[in-house]
JSON list of C-alpha atoms and ligand atoms in Angstrom, two decimals:
[
{"chain": "A", "resi": 226, "resn": "UNK", "atom": "CA", "xyz": [0.06, 0.26, 0.26]},
{"chain": "A", "resi": 227, "resn": "UNK", "atom": "CA", "xyz": [1.37, 3.41, -0.66]},
{"chain": "A", "resi": 228, "resn": "UNK", "atom": "CA", "xyz": [1.96, 5.86, 1.61]},
{"chain": "A", "resi": 229, "resn": "UNK", "atom": "CA", "xyz": [-0.91, 8.22, 0.66]},
{"chain": "A", "resi": 230, "resn": "UNK", "atom": "CA", "xyz": [-3.17, 5.58, 0.89]},
{"chain": "A", "resi": 231, "resn": "UNK", "atom": "CA", "xyz": [-1.88, 4.45, 4.07]},
{"chain": "A", "resi": 232, "resn": "UNK", "atom": "CA", "xyz": [-2.46, 7.66, 5.97]},
{"chain": "A", "resi": 233, "resn": "UNK", "atom": "CA", "xyz": [-5.66, 8.64, 4.60]},
{"chain": "A", "resi": 234, "resn": "UNK", "atom": "CA", "xyz": [-6.54, 5.07, 5.98]},
{"chain": "A", "resi": 235, "resn": "UNK", "atom": "CA", "xyz": [-5.23, 5.89, 9.32]},
{"chain": "A", "resi": 236, "resn": "UNK", "atom": "CA", "xyz": [-6.49, 9.06, 9.62]},
{"chain": "A", "resi": 237, "resn": "UNK", "atom": "CA", "xyz": [-10.15, 7.89, 8.66]},
{"chain": "A", "resi": 238, "resn": "UNK", "atom": "CA", "xyz": [-9.71, 5.73, 11.43]},
{"chain": "A", "resi": 239, "resn": "UNK", "atom": "CA", "xyz": [-8.85, 7.74, 14.00]},
{"chain": "A", "resi": 240, "resn": "UNK", "atom": "CA", "xyz": [-11.21, 10.44, 13.23]},
{"chain": "A", "resi": 241, "resn": "UNK", "atom": "CA", "xyz": [-14.63, 10.43, 15.00]},
{"chain": "A", "resi": 242, "resn": "UNK", "atom": "CA", "xyz": [-17.28, 9.90, 12.33]},
{"chain": "A", "resi": 243, "resn": "UNK", "atom": "CA", "xyz": [-18.68, 13.64, 12.43]},
{"chain": "A", "resi": 244, "resn": "UNK", "atom": "CA", "xyz": [-15.43, 15.18, 11.98]},
{"chain": "A", "resi": 245, "resn": "UNK", "atom": "CA", "xyz": [-14.62, 15.85, 8.01]},
{"chain": "A", "resi": 246, "resn": "UNK", "atom": "CA", "xyz": [-11.12, 15.63, 7.03]},
{"chain": "A", "resi": 247, "resn": "UNK", "atom": "CA", "xyz": [-10.60, 18.00, 4.13]},
{"chain": "A", "resi": 248, "resn": "UNK", "atom": "CA", "xyz": [-7.00, 16.78, 2.38]},
{"chain": "A", "resi": 249, "resn": "UNK", "atom": "CA", "xyz": [-4.99, 19.98, 1.63]},
{"chain": "A", "resi": 250, "resn": "UNK", "atom": "CA", "xyz": [-3.41, 19.10, -1.77]},
{"chain": "A", "resi": 251, "resn": "UNK", "atom": "CA", "xyz": [-1.69, 22.36, -2.27]},
{"chain": "A", "resi": 252, "resn": "UNK", "atom": "CA", "xyz": [1.69, 22.00, -3.87]},
{"chain": "A", "resi": 253, "resn": "UNK", "atom": "CA", "xyz": [1.16, 18.70, -4.62]},
{"chain": "A", "resi": 254, "resn": "UNK", "atom": "CA", "xyz": [0.64, 17.08, -8.15]},
{"chain": "A", "resi": 255, "resn": "UNK", "atom": "CA", "xyz": [-2.93, 15.88, -9.21]},
{"chain": "A", "resi": 256, "resn": "UNK", "atom": "CA", "xyz": [-1.32, 12.29, -9.06]},
{"chain": "A", "resi": 257, "resn": "UNK", "atom": "CA", "xyz": [-1.22, 12.75, -5.41]},
{"chain": "A", "resi": 258, "resn": "UNK", "atom": "CA", "xyz": [-4.89, 13.79, -5.10]},
{"chain": "A", "resi": 259, "resn": "UNK", "atom": "CA", "xyz": [-6.01, 10.75, -7.35]},
{"chain": "A", "resi": 260, "resn": "UNK", "atom": "CA", "xyz": [-4.11, 8.40, -5.45]},
{"chain": "A", "resi": 261, "resn": "UNK", "atom": "CA", "xyz": [-5.89, 9.98, -1.96]},
{"chain": "A", "resi": 262, "resn": "UNK", "atom": "CA", "xyz": [-9.17, 9.80, -4.21]},
{"chain": "A", "resi": 263, "resn": "UNK", "atom": "CA", "xyz": [-8.88, 6.11, -4.59]},
{"chain": "A", "resi": 264, "resn": "UNK", "atom": "CA", "xyz": [-8.20, 5.67, -1.12]},
{"chain": "A", "resi": 265, "resn": "UNK", "atom": "CA", "xyz": [-11.75, 6.92, -0.48]},
{"chain": "A", "resi": 266, "resn": "UNK", "atom": "CA", "xyz": [-10.76, 10.94, 0.30]},
{"chain": "A", "resi": 267, "resn": "UNK", "atom": "CA", "xyz": [-13.43, 13.40, -1.26]},
{"chain": "A", "resi": 268, "resn": "UNK", "atom": "CA", "xyz": [-12.60, 16.52, -0.08]},
{"chain": "A", "resi": 269, "resn": "UNK", "atom": "CA", "xyz": [-9.33, 18.65, -0.90]},
{"chain": "A", "resi": 270, "resn": "UNK", "atom": "CA", "xyz": [-8.68, 21.89, -0.02]},
{"chain": "A", "resi": 271, "resn": "UNK", "atom": "CA", "xyz": [-6.34, 24.13, -2.11]},
{"chain": "A", "resi": 272, "resn": "UNK", "atom": "CA", "xyz": [-5.25, 27.93, -1.53]},
{"chain": "A", "resi": 273, "resn": "UNK", "atom": "CA", "xyz": [-4.13, 29.52, -4.79]},
{"chain": "A", "resi": 274, "resn": "UNK", "atom": "CA", "xyz": [-6.49, 29.87, -7.86]},
{"chain": "A", "resi": 275, "resn": "UNK", "atom": "CA", "xyz": [-4.37, 28.80, -10.26]},
{"chain": "A", "resi": 276, "resn": "UNK", "atom": "CA", "xyz": [-3.26, 25.72, -8.91]},
{"chain": "A", "resi": 277, "resn": "UNK", "atom": "CA", "xyz": [-6.92, 25.01, -8.16]},
{"chain": "A", "resi": 278, "resn": "UNK", "atom": "CA", "xyz": [-8.03, 25.48, -11.66]},
{"chain": "A", "resi": 279, "resn": "UNK", "atom": "CA", "xyz": [-4.85, 23.33, -13.13]},
{"chain": "A", "resi": 280, "resn": "UNK", "atom": "CA", "xyz": [-6.10, 20.73, -10.95]},
{"chain": "A", "resi": 281, "resn": "UNK", "atom": "CA", "xyz": [-9.77, 21.00, -11.68]},
{"chain": "A", "resi": 282, "resn": "UNK", "atom": "CA", "xyz": [-9.08, 20.95, -15.58]},
{"chain": "A", "resi": 283, "resn": "UNK", "atom": "CA", "xyz": [-6.73, 17.80, -15.38]},
{"chain": "A", "resi": 284, "resn": "UNK", "atom": "CA", "xyz": [-9.31, 16.07, -13.47]},
{"chain": "A", "resi": 285, "resn": "UNK", "atom": "CA", "xyz": [-12.21, 16.62, -15.67]},
{"chain": "A", "resi": 286, "resn": "UNK", "atom": "CA", "xyz": [-10.39, 15.71, -18.43]},
{"chain": "A", "resi": 287, "resn": "UNK", "atom": "CA", "xyz": [-9.11, 12.59, -16.74]},
{"chain": "A", "resi": 288, "resn": "UNK", "atom": "CA", "xyz": [-12.52, 12.08, -15.89]},
{"chain": "A", "resi": 289, "resn": "UNK", "atom": "CA", "xyz": [-10.68, 10.19, -12.89]},
{"chain": "A", "resi": 290, "resn": "UNK", "atom": "CA", "xyz": [-12.69, 11.75, -9.67]},
{"chain": "A", "resi": 291, "resn": "UNK", "atom": "CA", "xyz": [-16.05, 12.43, -10.87]},
{"chain": "A", "resi": 292, "resn": "UNK", "atom": "CA", "xyz": [-17.23, 13.41, -7.39]},
{"chain": "A", "resi": 293, "resn": "UNK", "atom": "CA", "xyz": [-14.10, 14.91, -5.56]},
{"chain": "A", "resi": 294, "resn": "UNK", "atom": "CA", "xyz": [-15.20, 18.12, -3.56]},
{"chain": "A", "resi": 295, "resn": "UNK", "atom": "CA", "xyz": [-12.92, 21.34, -3.41]},
{"chain": "A", "resi": 296, "resn": "UNK", "atom": "CA", "xyz": [-12.91, 23.46, -0.47]},
{"chain": "A", "resi": 297, "resn": "UNK", "atom": "CA", "xyz": [-10.95, 26.73, -1.17]},
{"chain": "A", "resi": 298, "resn": "UNK", "atom": "CA", "xyz": [-8.36, 27.74, 2.21]},
{"chain": "A", "resi": 299, "resn": "UNK", "atom": "CA", "xyz": [-6.26, 30.76, 0.59]},
{"chain": "A", "resi": 300, "resn": "UNK", "atom": "CA", "xyz": [-6.61, 34.05, 0.60]},
{"chain": "A", "resi": 301, "resn": "UNK", "atom": "CA", "xyz": [-8.89, 35.13, -1.71]},
{"chain": "A", "resi": 302, "resn": "UNK", "atom": "CA", "xyz": [-8.46, 38.15, -4.49]},
{"chain": "A", "resi": 303, "resn": "UNK", "atom": "CA", "xyz": [-11.69, 39.67, -5.93]},
{"chain": "A", "resi": 304, "resn": "UNK", "atom": "CA", "xyz": [-10.50, 39.44, -8.80]},
{"chain": "A", "resi": 305, "resn": "UNK", "atom": "CA", "xyz": [-10.08, 35.75, -8.93]},
{"chain": "A", "resi": 306, "resn": "UNK", "atom": "CA", "xyz": [-13.39, 34.75, -7.94]},
{"chain": "A", "resi": 307, "resn": "UNK", "atom": "CA", "xyz": [-14.26, 33.26, -11.78]},
{"chain": "A", "resi": 308, "resn": "UNK", "atom": "CA", "xyz": [-11.40, 31.08, -11.68]},
{"chain": "A", "resi": 309, "resn": "UNK", "atom": "CA", "xyz": [-12.60, 29.73, -7.72]},
{"chain": "A", "resi": 310, "resn": "UNK", "atom": "CA", "xyz": [-16.33, 29.92, -7.15]},
{"chain": "A", "resi": 311, "resn": "UNK", "atom": "CA", "xyz": [-17.36, 27.57, -10.51]},
{"chain": "A", "resi": 312, "resn": "UNK", "atom": "CA", "xyz": [-15.48, 24.70, -8.93]},
{"chain": "A", "resi": 313, "resn": "UNK", "atom": "CA", "xyz": [-15.51, 24.41, -5.21]},
{"chain": "A", "resi": 314, "resn": "UNK", "atom": "CA", "xyz": [-18.16, 23.25, -2.58]},
{"chain": "A", "resi": 315, "resn": "UNK", "atom": "CA", "xyz": [-17.08, 26.28, -0.34]},
{"chain": "A", "resi": 316, "resn": "UNK", "atom": "CA", "xyz": [-14.51, 29.17, 0.89]},
{"chain": "A", "resi": 317, "resn": "UNK", "atom": "CA", "xyz": [-13.14, 28.71, 4.26]},
{"chain": "A", "resi": 318, "resn": "UNK", "atom": "CA", "xyz": [-11.63, 31.60, 4.19]},
{"chain": "A", "resi": 319, "resn": "UNK", "atom": "CA", "xyz": [-13.52, 34.98, 3.80]},
{"chain": "A", "resi": 320, "resn": "UNK", "atom": "CA", "xyz": [-11.42, 37.32, 5.63]},
{"chain": "A", "resi": 321, "resn": "UNK", "atom": "CA", "xyz": [-12.89, 40.78, 4.48]},
{"chain": "A", "resi": 322, "resn": "UNK", "atom": "CA", "xyz": [-16.37, 42.17, 4.39]},
{"chain": "A", "resi": 323, "resn": "UNK", "atom": "CA", "xyz": [-15.03, 43.58, 0.62]},
{"chain": "A", "resi": 324, "resn": "UNK", "atom": "CA", "xyz": [-14.69, 39.96, -0.66]},
{"chain": "A", "resi": 325, "resn": "UNK", "atom": "CA", "xyz": [-17.85, 38.68, 1.20]},
{"chain": "A", "resi": 326, "resn": "UNK", "atom": "CA", "xyz": [-19.82, 41.51, -0.99]},
{"chain": "A", "resi": 327, "resn": "UNK", "atom": "CA", "xyz": [-17.76, 40.51, -4.18]},
{"chain": "A", "resi": 328, "resn": "UNK", "atom": "CA", "xyz": [-18.99, 36.52, -3.69]},
{"chain": "A", "resi": 329, "resn": "UNK", "atom": "CA", "xyz": [-22.52, 37.62, -3.11]},
{"chain": "A", "resi": 330, "resn": "UNK", "atom": "CA", "xyz": [-22.22, 39.58, -5.95]},
{"chain": "A", "resi": 331, "resn": "UNK", "atom": "CA", "xyz": [-20.69, 37.03, -7.72]},
{"chain": "A", "resi": 332, "resn": "UNK", "atom": "CA", "xyz": [-23.64, 34.32, -7.16]},
{"chain": "A", "resi": 333, "resn": "UNK", "atom": "CA", "xyz": [-26.33, 37.29, -7.65]},
{"chain": "A", "resi": 334, "resn": "UNK", "atom": "CA", "xyz": [-25.09, 37.07, -11.28]},
{"chain": "A", "resi": 335, "resn": "UNK", "atom": "CA", "xyz": [-24.08, 33.55, -11.75]},
{"chain": "A", "resi": 336, "resn": "UNK", "atom": "CA", "xyz": [-27.54, 32.69, -9.97]},
{"chain": "A", "resi": 337, "resn": "UNK", "atom": "CA", "xyz": [-25.60, 30.61, -7.42]},
{"chain": "A", "resi": 338, "resn": "UNK", "atom": "CA", "xyz": [-25.28, 30.48, -3.47]},
{"chain": "A", "resi": 339, "resn": "UNK", "atom": "CA", "xyz": [-21.83, 30.10, -2.25]},
{"chain": "A", "resi": 340, "resn": "UNK", "atom": "CA", "xyz": [-21.18, 28.22, 0.83]},
{"chain": "A", "resi": 341, "resn": "UNK", "atom": "CA", "xyz": [-18.47, 30.00, 3.10]},
{"chain": "A", "resi": 342, "resn": "UNK", "atom": "CA", "xyz": [-17.05, 30.27, 6.47]},
{"chain": "A", "resi": 343, "resn": "UNK", "atom": "CA", "xyz": [-15.92, 33.02, 8.15]},
{"chain": "A", "resi": 344, "resn": "UNK", "atom": "CA", "xyz": [-11.90, 33.06, 8.72]},
{"chain": "A", "resi": 345, "resn": "UNK", "atom": "CA", "xyz": [-11.31, 34.17, 12.74]},
{"chain": "A", "resi": 346, "resn": "UNK", "atom": "CA", "xyz": [-7.98, 35.55, 13.41]},
{"chain": "A", "resi": 347, "resn": "UNK", "atom": "CA", "xyz": [-7.01, 33.60, 16.11]},
{"chain": "A", "resi": 348, "resn": "UNK", "atom": "CA", "xyz": [-3.18, 33.02, 16.03]},
{"chain": "A", "resi": 349, "resn": "UNK", "atom": "CA", "xyz": [-0.48, 35.28, 17.72]},
{"chain": "A", "resi": 350, "resn": "UNK", "atom": "CA", "xyz": [1.24, 36.16, 14.61]},
{"chain": "A", "resi": 351, "resn": "UNK", "atom": "CA", "xyz": [0.10, 39.03, 13.08]},
{"chain": "A", "resi": 352, "resn": "UNK", "atom": "CA", "xyz": [0.78, 37.73, 9.40]},
{"chain": "A", "resi": 353, "resn": "UNK", "atom": "CA", "xyz": [-2.16, 35.52, 9.41]},
{"chain": "A", "resi": 354, "resn": "UNK", "atom": "CA", "xyz": [-5.08, 36.73, 7.56]},
{"chain": "A", "resi": 355, "resn": "UNK", "atom": "CA", "xyz": [-9.10, 36.91, 9.19]},
{"chain": "A", "resi": 356, "resn": "UNK", "atom": "CA", "xyz": [-11.49, 38.82, 10.86]},
{"chain": "A", "resi": 357, "resn": "UNK", "atom": "CA", "xyz": [-11.54, 39.95, 14.88]},
{"chain": "A", "resi": 358, "resn": "UNK", "atom": "CA", "xyz": [-14.17, 38.97, 16.93]},
{"chain": "A", "resi": 359, "resn": "UNK", "atom": "CA", "xyz": [-16.33, 41.90, 16.66]},
{"chain": "A", "resi": 360, "resn": "UNK", "atom": "CA", "xyz": [-15.76, 42.22, 12.49]},
{"chain": "A", "resi": 361, "resn": "UNK", "atom": "CA", "xyz": [-17.43, 38.51, 12.67]},
{"chain": "A", "resi": 362, "resn": "UNK", "atom": "CA", "xyz": [-20.46, 39.59, 15.04]},
{"chain": "A", "resi": 363, "resn": "UNK", "atom": "CA", "xyz": [-21.26, 42.63, 13.05]},
{"chain": "A", "resi": 364, "resn": "UNK", "atom": "CA", "xyz": [-21.35, 40.52, 9.95]},
{"chain": "A", "resi": 365, "resn": "UNK", "atom": "CA", "xyz": [-23.56, 37.49, 11.44]},
{"chain": "A", "resi": 366, "resn": "UNK", "atom": "CA", "xyz": [-26.39, 40.29, 13.22]},
{"chain": "A", "resi": 367, "resn": "UNK", "atom": "CA", "xyz": [-26.41, 42.24, 9.83]},
{"chain": "A", "resi": 368, "resn": "UNK", "atom": "CA", "xyz": [-28.99, 41.72, 7.42]},
{"chain": "A", "resi": 369, "resn": "UNK", "atom": "CA", "xyz": [-28.20, 38.57, 5.38]},
{"chain": "A", "resi": 370, "resn": "UNK", "atom": "CA", "xyz": [-26.66, 38.26, 1.89]},
{"chain": "A", "resi": 371, "resn": "UNK", "atom": "CA", "xyz": [-28.70, 36.47, -0.28]},
{"chain": "A", "resi": 372, "resn": "UNK", "atom": "CA", "xyz": [-26.24, 34.49, -2.30]},
{"chain": "A", "resi": 373, "resn": "UNK", "atom": "CA", "xyz": [-24.00, 33.61, 0.31]},
{"chain": "A", "resi": 374, "resn": "UNK", "atom": "CA", "xyz": [-24.70, 30.91, 3.17]},
{"chain": "A", "resi": 375, "resn": "UNK", "atom": "CA", "xyz": [-22.66, 31.33, 5.91]},
{"chain": "A", "resi": 376, "resn": "UNK", "atom": "CA", "xyz": [-21.55, 28.24, 7.36]},
{"chain": "A", "resi": 377, "resn": "UNK", "atom": "CA", "xyz": [-19.56, 28.60, 10.24]},
{"chain": "A", "resi": 378, "resn": "UNK", "atom": "CA", "xyz": [-15.85, 29.66, 11.32]},
{"chain": "A", "resi": 379, "resn": "UNK", "atom": "CA", "xyz": [-12.38, 28.97, 10.22]},
{"chain": "A", "resi": 380, "resn": "UNK", "atom": "CA", "xyz": [-8.99, 29.65, 12.17]},
{"chain": "A", "resi": 381, "resn": "UNK", "atom": "CA", "xyz": [-5.33, 28.62, 12.32]},
{"chain": "A", "resi": 382, "resn": "UNK", "atom": "CA", "xyz": [-3.77, 28.52, 15.53]},
{"chain": "A", "resi": 383, "resn": "UNK", "atom": "CA", "xyz": [-0.51, 30.05, 16.04]},
{"chain": "A", "resi": 384, "resn": "UNK", "atom": "CA", "xyz": [2.41, 27.89, 14.74]},
{"chain": "A", "resi": 385, "resn": "UNK", "atom": "CA", "xyz": [3.96, 26.81, 17.90]},
{"chain": "A", "resi": 386, "resn": "UNK", "atom": "CA", "xyz": [5.08, 23.72, 20.19]},
{"chain": "A", "resi": 387, "resn": "UNK", "atom": "CA", "xyz": [3.19, 25.36, 22.99]},
{"chain": "A", "resi": 388, "resn": "UNK", "atom": "CA", "xyz": [-0.13, 23.52, 23.12]},
{"chain": "A", "resi": 389, "resn": "UNK", "atom": "CA", "xyz": [-1.14, 25.67, 25.85]},
{"chain": "A", "resi": 390, "resn": "UNK", "atom": "CA", "xyz": [-1.30, 28.61, 23.51]},
{"chain": "A", "resi": 391, "resn": "UNK", "atom": "CA", "xyz": [-2.87, 26.41, 20.70]},
{"chain": "A", "resi": 392, "resn": "UNK", "atom": "CA", "xyz": [-5.42, 25.58, 23.28]},
{"chain": "A", "resi": 393, "resn": "UNK", "atom": "CA", "xyz": [-6.21, 28.88, 23.90]},
{"chain": "A", "resi": 394, "resn": "UNK", "atom": "CA", "xyz": [-6.10, 30.27, 20.53]},
{"chain": "A", "resi": 395, "resn": "UNK", "atom": "CA", "xyz": [-8.94, 27.43, 19.86]},
{"chain": "A", "resi": 396, "resn": "UNK", "atom": "CA", "xyz": [-11.07, 28.23, 22.74]},
{"chain": "A", "resi": 397, "resn": "UNK", "atom": "CA", "xyz": [-11.14, 31.43, 21.37]},
{"chain": "A", "resi": 398, "resn": "UNK", "atom": "CA", "xyz": [-12.82, 30.40, 18.38]},
{"chain": "A", "resi": 399, "resn": "UNK", "atom": "CA", "xyz": [-15.02, 27.57, 20.02]},
{"chain": "A", "resi": 400, "resn": "UNK", "atom": "CA", "xyz": [-16.13, 30.65, 22.29]},
{"chain": "A", "resi": 401, "resn": "UNK", "atom": "CA", "xyz": [-17.00, 33.32, 19.91]},
{"chain": "A", "resi": 402, "resn": "UNK", "atom": "CA", "xyz": [-18.92, 29.92, 17.84]},
{"chain": "A", "resi": 403, "resn": "UNK", "atom": "CA", "xyz": [-21.09, 29.54, 20.65]},
{"chain": "A", "resi": 404, "resn": "UNK", "atom": "CA", "xyz": [-21.68, 33.25, 21.18]},
{"chain": "A", "resi": 405, "resn": "UNK", "atom": "CA", "xyz": [-22.83, 33.30, 17.64]},
{"chain": "A", "resi": 406, "resn": "UNK", "atom": "CA", "xyz": [-25.04, 30.11, 18.37]},
{"chain": "A", "resi": 407, "resn": "UNK", "atom": "CA", "xyz": [-27.01, 31.61, 21.35]},
{"chain": "A", "resi": 408, "resn": "UNK", "atom": "CA", "xyz": [-27.34, 35.11, 19.69]},
{"chain": "A", "resi": 409, "resn": "UNK", "atom": "CA", "xyz": [-29.11, 33.28, 16.44]},
{"chain": "A", "resi": 410, "resn": "UNK", "atom": "CA", "xyz": [-31.13, 31.14, 18.71]},
{"chain": "A", "resi": 411, "resn": "UNK", "atom": "CA", "xyz": [-32.39, 34.22, 20.13]},
{"chain": "A", "resi": 412, "resn": "UNK", "atom": "CA", "xyz": [-33.33, 36.00, 16.89]},
{"chain": "A", "resi": 413, "resn": "UNK", "atom": "CA", "xyz": [-30.22, 38.02, 16.72]},
{"chain": "A", "resi": 414, "resn": "UNK", "atom": "CA", "xyz": [-28.40, 36.51, 13.95]},
{"chain": "A", "resi": 415, "resn": "UNK", "atom": "CA", "xyz": [-30.02, 37.32, 10.70]},
{"chain": "A", "resi": 416, "resn": "UNK", "atom": "CA", "xyz": [-27.01, 36.31, 8.98]},
{"chain": "A", "resi": 417, "resn": "UNK", "atom": "CA", "xyz": [-26.81, 32.99, 10.55]},
{"chain": "A", "resi": 418, "resn": "UNK", "atom": "CA", "xyz": [-29.08, 30.09, 10.43]},
{"chain": "A", "resi": 419, "resn": "UNK", "atom": "CA", "xyz": [-29.58, 26.73, 11.03]},
{"chain": "A", "resi": 420, "resn": "UNK", "atom": "CA", "xyz": [-27.04, 25.92, 8.30]},
{"chain": "A", "resi": 421, "resn": "UNK", "atom": "CA", "xyz": [-24.04, 27.79, 10.21]},
{"chain": "A", "resi": 422, "resn": "UNK", "atom": "CA", "xyz": [-22.90, 24.54, 12.24]},
{"chain": "A", "resi": 423, "resn": "UNK", "atom": "CA", "xyz": [-19.35, 24.35, 11.29]},
{"chain": "A", "resi": 424, "resn": "UNK", "atom": "CA", "xyz": [-16.03, 24.56, 13.34]},
{"chain": "A", "resi": 425, "resn": "UNK", "atom": "CA", "xyz": [-13.07, 24.15, 10.87]},
{"chain": "A", "resi": 426, "resn": "UNK", "atom": "CA", "xyz": [-10.03, 24.23, 12.83]},
{"chain": "A", "resi": 427, "resn": "UNK", "atom": "CA", "xyz": [-6.97, 21.76, 13.27]},
{"chain": "A", "resi": 428, "resn": "UNK", "atom": "CA", "xyz": [-3.79, 21.20, 10.26]},
{"chain": "A", "resi": 429, "resn": "UNK", "atom": "CA", "xyz": [-1.03, 18.44, 10.96]},
{"chain": "A", "resi": 430, "resn": "UNK", "atom": "CA", "xyz": [0.45, 19.39, 13.81]},
{"chain": "A", "resi": 431, "resn": "UNK", "atom": "CA", "xyz": [-2.34, 20.30, 15.71]},
{"chain": "A", "resi": 432, "resn": "UNK", "atom": "CA", "xyz": [-5.60, 18.21, 14.71]},
{"chain": "A", "resi": 433, "resn": "UNK", "atom": "CA", "xyz": [-5.80, 16.20, 17.77]},
{"chain": "A", "resi": 434, "resn": "UNK", "atom": "CA", "xyz": [-6.12, 19.12, 19.85]},
{"chain": "A", "resi": 435, "resn": "UNK", "atom": "CA", "xyz": [-8.53, 20.68, 17.65]},
{"chain": "A", "resi": 436, "resn": "UNK", "atom": "CA", "xyz": [-10.92, 17.52, 17.48]},
{"chain": "A", "resi": 437, "resn": "UNK", "atom": "CA", "xyz": [-10.63, 17.12, 21.28]},
{"chain": "A", "resi": 438, "resn": "UNK", "atom": "CA", "xyz": [-11.85, 21.03, 21.55]},
{"chain": "A", "resi": 439, "resn": "UNK", "atom": "CA", "xyz": [-14.90, 20.64, 19.32]},
{"chain": "A", "resi": 440, "resn": "UNK", "atom": "CA", "xyz": [-13.84, 21.00, 15.40]},
{"chain": "A", "resi": 441, "resn": "UNK", "atom": "CA", "xyz": [-15.85, 19.14, 12.93]},
{"chain": "A", "resi": 442, "resn": "UNK", "atom": "CA", "xyz": [-13.57, 20.15, 10.07]},
{"chain": "A", "resi": 443, "resn": "UNK", "atom": "CA", "xyz": [-9.91, 19.19, 10.05]},
{"chain": "A", "resi": 444, "resn": "UNK", "atom": "CA", "xyz": [-7.79, 20.48, 7.24]},
{"chain": "A", "resi": 445, "resn": "UNK", "atom": "CA", "xyz": [-4.55, 18.37, 7.00]},
{"chain": "A", "resi": 446, "resn": "UNK", "atom": "CA", "xyz": [-1.79, 18.24, 4.34]},
{"chain": "A", "resi": 447, "resn": "UNK", "atom": "CA", "xyz": [1.91, 17.27, 5.35]},
{"chain": "A", "resi": 448, "resn": "UNK", "atom": "CA", "xyz": [0.50, 14.11, 7.25]},
{"chain": "A", "resi": 449, "resn": "UNK", "atom": "CA", "xyz": [-1.67, 12.94, 4.27]},
{"chain": "A", "resi": 450, "resn": "UNK", "atom": "CA", "xyz": [0.79, 14.18, 1.24]},
{"chain": "A", "resi": 451, "resn": "UNK", "atom": "CA", "xyz": [4.31, 14.65, 3.24]},
{"chain": "A", "resi": 452, "resn": "UNK", "atom": "CA", "xyz": [6.36, 17.91, 3.22]},
{"chain": "A", "resi": 453, "resn": "UNK", "atom": "CA", "xyz": [5.86, 20.56, 0.31]},
{"chain": "A", "resi": 454, "resn": "UNK", "atom": "CA", "xyz": [8.26, 22.05, -1.17]},
{"chain": "A", "resi": 455, "resn": "UNK", "atom": "CA", "xyz": [9.81, 25.85, -0.58]},
{"chain": "A", "resi": 456, "resn": "UNK", "atom": "CA", "xyz": [6.76, 28.10, -0.80]},
{"chain": "A", "resi": 457, "resn": "UNK", "atom": "CA", "xyz": [7.15, 29.89, -4.56]},
{"chain": "A", "resi": 458, "resn": "UNK", "atom": "CA", "xyz": [4.46, 33.02, -5.06]},
{"chain": "B", "resi": 220, "resn": "LIG", "atom": "C1", "xyz": [-1.62, 24.43, 4.19]},
{"chain": "B", "resi": 220, "resn": "LIG", "atom": "C2", "xyz": [-3.31, 24.64, 5.18]},
{"chain": "B", "resi": 220, "resn": "LIG", "atom": "C3", "xyz": [-3.27, 23.88, 5.70]},
{"chain": "B", "resi": 220, "resn": "LIG", "atom": "C4", "xyz": [-2.42, 21.94, 5.83]},
{"chain": "B", "resi": 220, "resn": "LIG", "atom": "O1", "xyz": [-1.47, 22.47, 6.69]},
{"chain": "B", "resi": 220, "resn": "LIG", "atom": "P1", "xyz": [-0.57, 21.35, 7.18]},
{"chain": "B", "resi": 220, "resn": "LIG", "atom": "O2", "xyz": [0.42, 21.24, 8.26]},
{"chain": "B", "resi": 220, "resn": "LIG", "atom": "O3", "xyz": [0.07, 20.64, 5.85]},
{"chain": "B", "resi": 220, "resn": "LIG", "atom": "O4", "xyz": [-1.58, 20.09, 7.41]},
{"chain": "B", "resi": 220, "resn": "LIG", "atom": "C5", "xyz": [-4.56, 23.67, 6.53]},
{"chain": "B", "resi": 220, "resn": "LIG", "atom": "N1", "xyz": [-5.34, 24.93, 6.49]},
{"chain": "B", "resi": 220, "resn": "LIG", "atom": "C6", "xyz": [-4.71, 26.20, 5.44]},
{"chain": "B", "resi": 220, "resn": "LIG", "atom": "C7", "xyz": [-5.54, 27.15, 5.74]},
{"chain": "B", "resi": 220, "resn": "LIG", "atom": "C8", "xyz": [-3.50, 25.80, 4.79]},
{"chain": "B", "resi": 220, "resn": "LIG", "atom": "O5", "xyz": [-3.49, 27.02, 4.44]}
]
């Protein structure tokens, strides 16, 4: 059995049934995606529009992965929407109102509703993207945008071996999530309906902590596909 298949099988055996695994295939070739698909993996994550599109096209042509689904997990510029939105089942990384409005507008023009997560900046690093708490509360309490469906929150913890810090990052996400659910149930969140029910956090180095703390989507790349080549921009 190849490594990718083996690693997918082990992860599936380990993760609770109600936790969705997003296999993050960025910087890995389409052959790696096909192999993971053959091992039963269906949902994949990509962070760059060009790379996503290249993989989508290659797989369309080959017909190898008919029911594959993509989550977009990287920073998305509004001028790249048409390279991404037709091909993904979810954008996990909405990090500005400008982007949210643009996705909504694109949906109106193309007669679709896009599932999105709001990216919450929980890490200590300034470099990571995402909203602050008040910005997220302001979005969920504002009138609903008809062509986006807010599905929940996404976050990335500080990159550190300090588990206490990782836990405190994740717990901020869980507590904001809980706050939104309470407010929603009191009728105060016109933008967050019943389908606002996803907590996406946890990657290769911290997914076990994430699952223990209430994540129901984990996004794992390195543990499945191996180390990525140096990031080329
Ligand atoms: C790259 C990436 C991941 C996967 O990271 P690994 O450490 O390789 O598991 C998860 N989420 C986001 C947003 C990413 O950009």
